[in-house]
Amino acid sequence: MTALAATGLHAGYGDIEVLRGVSITARTGAVTAIVGANGAGKSTLMRVLAGLLPVSRGRLELDGADITKLPPHARVARGVVLVPEGRLIFPDLSVHENLILGSVTPHAQGVRDETLAQVYAMFPRLAERRSQAGGTLSGGEQQMLALGRGLMARPGVLLLDEPTLGLAPAIAKDIFRIVPRLRDAGLAVIIAEQDLRRTLRIADFAYVLENGTVVSSGKGKDLENDPDVQRAYLGLSGH
Ligand SMILES: Nc1ncnc2c1ncn2[C@@H]1O[C@H](COP(=O)(O)OP(=O)(O)OP(=O)(O)O)[C@@H](O)[C@H]1O
Ligand SMILES: [Mg+2]
């Protein structure tokens, strides 16, 4: 089932148009990847989907309802939750407190303890460090905390912007292991990533963004050898 459908999105900053007619759909119980080089517009698209950046043109639907003009908090209330690039956890609050703050909606609050137990089961490192200040966690642990906090909001659509950025390969691997589990739990996961190969491997469907437009799309595995994808990543994929 289509959870999120974007049609012809245009958006940017001031006079600079970054997204130029982007159309994507994300299904429930599927991982949808947005891949592309630095500056392609991945984070801009994520901000638009979360409602943090307005569109100048285009339409966004959630489960068939128009949410194009809904502010971020109203989207969170409907289950659209962004885990932003750069993590943005509260450094002085404990792991536990950071997680609790993720339960922002009445529904999420009602099932808070249950969700907390699930998050701790998914990330044992966080459970061990529940009293530790968020700012003293390692980069990888902070990413787990940011992801855990996003899950505390009980999302239906989870937007992950570069969840492995700056992480050691072993930790990045952990994140790539967890994303399919979230899909299997029935979430619509939209992931923006630069790690092309690993992302395409876990993606059910992927869109290649280049200069703010979708230049290619298809099943994750089919895109691995797509010439457009190679071009969009020229000199950047590396491994
Ligand atoms: N707040 C802003 N003000 C002005 N321009 C911006 C702003 N944020 C992003 N841009 C520009 O928009 C374009 C797309 O940036 P965006 O962050 O969406 O790219 P990205 O695909 O997420 O790149 P990366 O892989 O480096 O995270 C870039 O040219 C960038 O300089
Ligand atoms: Mg980005």
CSV table of C-alpha atoms and ligand atoms in Angstrom, one decimal:
chain,number,residue,atom,x,y,z
A,1,MET,CA,0.0,0.0,0.0
A,2,THR,CA,1.3,3.5,-0.9
A,3,ALA,CA,1.9,5.4,2.3
A,4,LEU,CA,3.5,8.6,1.0
A,5,ALA,CA,3.1,10.0,-2.5
A,6,ALA,CA,4.9,13.1,-3.7
A,7,THR,CA,4.0,14.5,-7.1
A,8,GLY,CA,6.0,17.2,-8.9
A,9,LEU,CA,7.6,18.8,-5.8
A,10,HIS,CA,9.4,22.0,-6.2
A,11,ALA,CA,11.2,23.6,-3.3
A,12,GLY,CA,14.4,25.5,-2.4
A,13,TYR,CA,15.9,28.2,-0.4
A,14,GLY,CA,15.1,31.8,-1.2
A,15,ASP,CA,15.6,32.3,-4.9
A,16,ILE,CA,17.5,29.0,-5.3
A,17,GLU,CA,15.3,26.2,-6.5
A,18,VAL,CA,16.8,22.9,-5.4
A,19,LEU,CA,14.0,20.3,-6.0
A,20,ARG,CA,12.6,20.6,-9.6
A,21,GLY,CA,9.6,18.4,-10.0
A,22,VAL,CA,10.3,15.4,-7.8
A,23,SER,CA,7.8,12.6,-7.7
A,24,ILE,CA,8.2,9.6,-5.5
A,25,THR,CA,6.0,7.1,-3.7
A,26,ALA,CA,6.9,5.1,-0.6
A,27,ARG,CA,5.0,1.9,0.4
A,28,THR,CA,4.1,0.5,3.8
A,29,GLY,CA,6.4,-2.4,4.7
A,30,ALA,CA,9.0,-1.3,2.2
A,31,VAL,CA,12.4,0.5,2.2
A,32,THR,CA,12.4,3.3,-0.3
A,33,ALA,CA,15.9,4.8,-1.0
A,34,ILE,CA,16.8,8.2,-2.1
A,35,VAL,CA,20.3,8.1,-3.5
A,36,GLY,CA,22.5,10.7,-5.1
A,37,ALA,CA,25.7,12.6,-4.7
A,38,ASN,CA,26.5,15.5,-2.3
A,39,GLY,CA,24.2,18.4,-3.0
A,40,ALA,CA,21.7,16.4,-5.1
A,41,GLY,CA,18.9,17.5,-2.9
A,42,LYS,CA,18.3,14.4,-0.7
A,43,SER,CA,18.1,16.3,2.6
A,44,THR,CA,16.0,19.0,1.0
A,45,LEU,CA,13.6,16.4,-0.1
A,46,MET,CA,13.5,14.9,3.4
A,47,ARG,CA,12.8,18.3,4.9
A,48,VAL,CA,10.0,18.8,2.5
A,49,LEU,CA,8.5,15.4,3.4
A,50,ALA,CA,8.7,16.3,7.1
A,51,GLY,CA,7.1,19.7,6.5
A,52,LEU,CA,10.2,21.7,7.6
A,53,LEU,CA,10.5,23.3,4.2
A,54,PRO,CA,7.5,24.5,2.2
A,55,VAL,CA,6.9,23.5,-1.4
A,56,SER,CA,6.5,26.1,-4.1
A,57,ARG,CA,4.7,23.6,-6.3
A,58,GLY,CA,3.6,20.0,-6.1
A,59,ARG,CA,1.5,17.8,-3.9
A,60,LEU,CA,2.1,15.4,-1.0
A,61,GLU,CA,-0.3,12.7,0.1
A,62,LEU,CA,-0.3,10.5,3.1
A,63,ASP,CA,-2.6,7.4,2.8
A,64,GLY,CA,-4.5,9.3,0.1
A,65,ALA,CA,-5.0,12.5,2.1
A,66,ASP,CA,-3.4,15.8,1.1
A,67,ILE,CA,-0.8,16.9,3.6
A,68,THR,CA,1.1,19.4,1.4
A,69,LYS,CA,0.4,22.3,3.7
A,70,LEU,CA,0.5,20.5,7.1
A,71,PRO,CA,3.1,21.8,9.5
A,72,PRO,CA,5.8,19.4,10.9
A,73,HIS,CA,4.0,18.7,14.3
A,74,ALA,CA,0.8,17.8,12.5
A,75,ARG,CA,2.7,15.4,10.3
A,76,VAL,CA,4.4,13.8,13.3
A,77,ALA,CA,0.9,13.3,14.8
A,78,ARG,CA,0.0,11.4,11.6
A,79,GLY,CA,3.1,9.3,11.9
A,80,VAL,CA,5.6,11.0,9.6
A,81,VAL,CA,8.8,11.2,11.6
A,82,LEU,CA,12.2,12.5,10.5
A,83,VAL,CA,15.6,11.4,11.9
A,84,PRO,CA,17.6,14.3,10.6
A,85,GLU,CA,21.1,14.3,9.2
A,86,GLY,CA,23.6,15.1,12.0
A,87,ARG,CA,21.5,13.4,14.7
A,88,LEU,CA,20.6,16.4,16.9
A,89,ILE,CA,20.1,14.7,20.2
A,90,PHE,CA,20.1,16.6,23.5
A,91,PRO,CA,23.7,16.3,24.8
A,92,ASP,CA,23.0,17.1,28.5
A,93,LEU,CA,20.1,14.8,28.8
A,94,SER,CA,20.5,11.1,29.5
A,95,VAL,CA,19.9,8.4,26.9
A,96,HIS,CA,16.6,7.5,28.7
A,97,GLU,CA,15.5,11.2,28.8
A,98,ASN,CA,16.3,11.6,25.1
A,99,LEU,CA,14.2,8.6,24.3
A,100,ILE,CA,11.3,9.7,26.4
A,101,LEU,CA,11.2,13.0,24.6
A,102,GLY,CA,10.6,11.1,21.4
A,103,SER,CA,7.1,10.0,22.5
A,104,VAL,CA,5.5,13.3,21.3
A,105,THR,CA,2.0,12.2,20.4
A,106,PRO,CA,-0.8,11.0,22.8
A,107,HIS,CA,-0.7,7.6,21.0
A,108,ALA,CA,3.1,7.3,21.4
A,109,GLN,CA,2.8,8.3,25.1
A,110,GLY,CA,0.1,5.7,25.7
A,111,VAL,CA,2.5,2.9,24.5
A,112,ARG,CA,5.7,4.5,25.7
A,113,ASP,CA,7.0,1.9,28.1
A,114,GLU,CA,6.4,-0.9,25.6
A,115,THR,CA,8.1,1.1,22.8
A,116,LEU,CA,11.0,1.9,25.1
A,117,ALA,CA,11.5,-1.9,25.8
A,118,GLN,CA,11.5,-2.5,22.1
A,119,VAL,CA,14.1,0.2,21.4
A,120,TYR,CA,16.3,-1.1,24.2
A,121,ALA,CA,16.0,-4.6,22.8
A,122,MET,CA,16.9,-3.4,19.4
A,123,PHE,CA,19.9,-1.3,20.7
A,124,PRO,CA,21.4,-3.1,23.7
A,125,ARG,CA,24.2,-0.5,23.8
A,126,LEU,CA,21.6,2.1,24.6
A,127,ALA,CA,20.1,0.0,27.3
A,128,GLU,CA,23.5,-0.4,28.9
A,129,ARG,CA,24.0,3.4,28.8
A,130,ARG,CA,20.6,4.5,29.7
A,131,SER,CA,21.8,6.9,32.4
A,132,GLN,CA,24.7,8.3,30.4
A,133,ALA,CA,24.5,11.8,28.9
A,134,GLY,CA,23.7,11.8,25.2
A,135,GLY,CA,26.6,14.1,24.4
A,136,THR,CA,29.1,11.6,25.8
A,137,LEU,CA,28.0,8.7,23.5
A,138,SER,CA,30.1,7.8,20.6
A,139,GLY,CA,29.0,8.9,17.1
A,140,GLY,CA,27.5,5.5,16.3
A,141,GLU,CA,25.7,5.4,19.7
A,142,GLN,CA,24.3,8.8,19.1
A,143,GLN,CA,23.0,7.7,15.8
A,144,MET,CA,21.3,4.7,17.5
A,145,LEU,CA,19.9,7.2,20.0
A,146,ALA,CA,18.5,9.4,17.3
A,147,LEU,CA,17.0,6.4,15.5
A,148,GLY,CA,15.6,5.2,18.8
A,149,ARG,CA,14.1,8.5,19.6
A,150,GLY,CA,12.4,8.6,16.2
A,151,LEU,CA,10.9,5.1,16.9
A,152,MET,CA,9.5,6.4,20.2
A,153,ALA,CA,7.1,8.6,18.2
A,154,ARG,CA,5.6,5.3,16.7
A,155,PRO,CA,6.1,6.4,13.1
A,156,GLY,CA,4.2,4.9,10.2
A,157,VAL,CA,6.6,6.7,7.8
A,158,LEU,CA,10.2,6.9,9.0
A,159,LEU,CA,12.5,9.3,7.2
A,160,LEU,CA,16.2,8.5,7.8
A,161,ASP,CA,18.6,11.1,6.5
A,162,GLU,CA,22.1,9.7,6.1
A,163,PRO,CA,21.9,7.5,9.2
A,164,THR,CA,25.4,6.1,8.6
A,165,LEU,CA,27.2,9.4,7.9
A,166,GLY,CA,30.6,9.5,9.7
A,167,LEU,CA,30.2,6.1,11.3
A,168,ALA,CA,32.8,3.4,11.4
A,169,PRO,CA,32.0,0.5,8.9
A,170,ALA,CA,31.0,-1.9,11.6
A,171,ILE,CA,28.5,0.5,13.1
A,172,ALA,CA,27.2,1.4,9.7
A,173,LYS,CA,26.6,-2.3,9.1
A,174,ASP,CA,24.5,-2.4,12.3
A,175,ILE,CA,22.3,0.4,11.0
A,176,PHE,CA,21.9,-1.4,7.7
A,177,ARG,CA,20.9,-4.5,9.6
A,178,ILE,CA,18.2,-2.7,11.5
A,179,VAL,CA,16.5,-0.9,8.7
A,180,PRO,CA,15.1,-4.1,7.1
A,181,ARG,CA,13.7,-5.1,10.5
A,182,LEU,CA,11.8,-1.8,10.7
A,183,ARG,CA,10.4,-2.5,7.2
A,184,ASP,CA,9.4,-6.0,8.4
A,185,ALA,CA,7.6,-4.4,11.4
A,186,GLY,CA,5.4,-2.7,8.8
A,187,LEU,CA,6.9,0.8,8.6
A,188,ALA,CA,7.3,2.7,5.4
A,189,VAL,CA,11.0,3.6,5.6
A,190,ILE,CA,12.5,6.3,3.4
A,191,ILE,CA,16.3,6.4,3.6
A,192,ALA,CA,18.6,9.0,2.0
A,193,GLU,CA,22.1,7.7,1.8
A,194,GLN,CA,25.4,8.1,0.0
A,195,ASP,CA,26.5,4.5,0.6
A,196,LEU,CA,25.1,3.5,-2.8
A,197,ARG,CA,25.8,-0.2,-2.8
A,198,ARG,CA,24.6,-1.1,0.7
A,199,THR,CA,21.6,1.1,0.4
A,200,LEU,CA,20.5,-0.4,-2.9
A,201,ARG,CA,20.9,-3.9,-1.4
A,202,ILE,CA,18.4,-3.2,1.4
A,203,ALA,CA,16.0,-1.0,-0.7
A,204,ASP,CA,12.8,-2.4,-2.2
A,205,PHE,CA,12.7,0.6,-4.5
A,206,ALA,CA,15.1,3.4,-5.1
A,207,TYR,CA,15.2,6.8,-6.7
A,208,VAL,CA,18.3,8.4,-8.0
A,209,LEU,CA,18.4,12.2,-7.5
A,210,GLU,CA,20.7,14.4,-9.5
A,211,ASN,CA,20.5,18.2,-9.4
A,212,GLY,CA,17.1,18.1,-7.8
A,213,THR,CA,15.4,15.8,-10.2
A,214,VAL,CA,14.8,12.0,-10.3
A,215,VAL,CA,17.0,10.7,-13.1
A,216,SER,CA,16.4,7.0,-12.5
A,217,SER,CA,14.3,4.7,-10.4
A,218,GLY,CA,13.7,1.0,-10.0
A,219,LYS,CA,14.1,-2.0,-7.7
A,220,GLY,CA,17.2,-1.5,-5.6
A,221,LYS,CA,19.1,-4.4,-7.0
A,222,ASP,CA,18.4,-3.5,-10.6
A,223,LEU,CA,19.9,-0.1,-10.2
A,224,GLU,CA,23.3,-1.3,-9.1
A,225,ASN,CA,24.5,-1.4,-12.6
A,226,ASP,CA,22.4,1.4,-14.1
A,227,PRO,CA,24.6,3.8,-16.1
A,228,ASP,CA,22.6,6.8,-14.8
A,229,VAL,CA,23.4,5.7,-11.3
A,230,GLN,CA,27.1,5.4,-12.1
A,231,ARG,CA,27.0,8.9,-13.6
A,232,ALA,CA,25.2,10.4,-10.7
A,233,TYR,CA,27.9,9.1,-8.5
A,234,LEU,CA,30.8,9.7,-10.7
A,235,GLY,CA,33.9,9.5,-8.6
A,236,LEU,CA,31.9,9.4,-5.4
A,237,SER,CA,30.8,5.8,-4.8
A,238,GLY,CA,34.3,4.6,-4.1
A,239,HIS,CA,33.6,1.2,-2.7
B,1,LIG,N1,19.6,26.2,4.2
B,1,LIG,C1,20.1,26.3,2.9
B,1,LIG,N2,20.2,27.5,2.3
B,1,LIG,C2,20.6,27.6,1.0
B,1,LIG,N3,21.0,26.5,0.2
B,1,LIG,C3,20.9,25.3,0.8
B,1,LIG,C4,20.4,25.1,2.2
B,1,LIG,N4,20.4,23.8,2.4
B,1,LIG,C5,20.9,23.2,1.3
B,1,LIG,N5,21.1,24.1,0.3
B,1,LIG,C6,21.6,23.8,-1.0
B,1,LIG,O1,20.7,22.9,-1.6
B,1,LIG,C7,21.4,21.9,-2.4
B,1,LIG,C8,21.0,20.5,-2.0
B,1,LIG,O2,21.4,20.3,-0.7
B,1,LIG,P1,21.0,19.0,0.2
B,1,LIG,O3,21.4,19.3,1.5
B,1,LIG,O4,19.5,18.8,-0.1
B,1,LIG,O5,21.8,17.9,-0.6
B,1,LIG,P2,22.1,16.4,-0.2
B,1,LIG,O6,21.7,15.6,-1.4
B,1,LIG,O7,21.4,16.1,1.1
B,1,LIG,O8,23.7,16.4,0.0
B,1,LIG,P3,24.6,15.6,1.1
B,1,LIG,O9,24.8,14.2,0.5
B,1,LIG,O10,25.9,16.3,1.1
B,1,LIG,O11,23.9,15.5,2.4
B,1,LIG,C9,22.9,22.2,-2.2
B,1,LIG,O12,23.3,22.9,-3.4
B,1,LIG,C10,22.9,23.1,-1.0
B,1,LIG,O13,24.0,24.0,-1.0
B,2,MG,MG,22.1,15.5,3.0
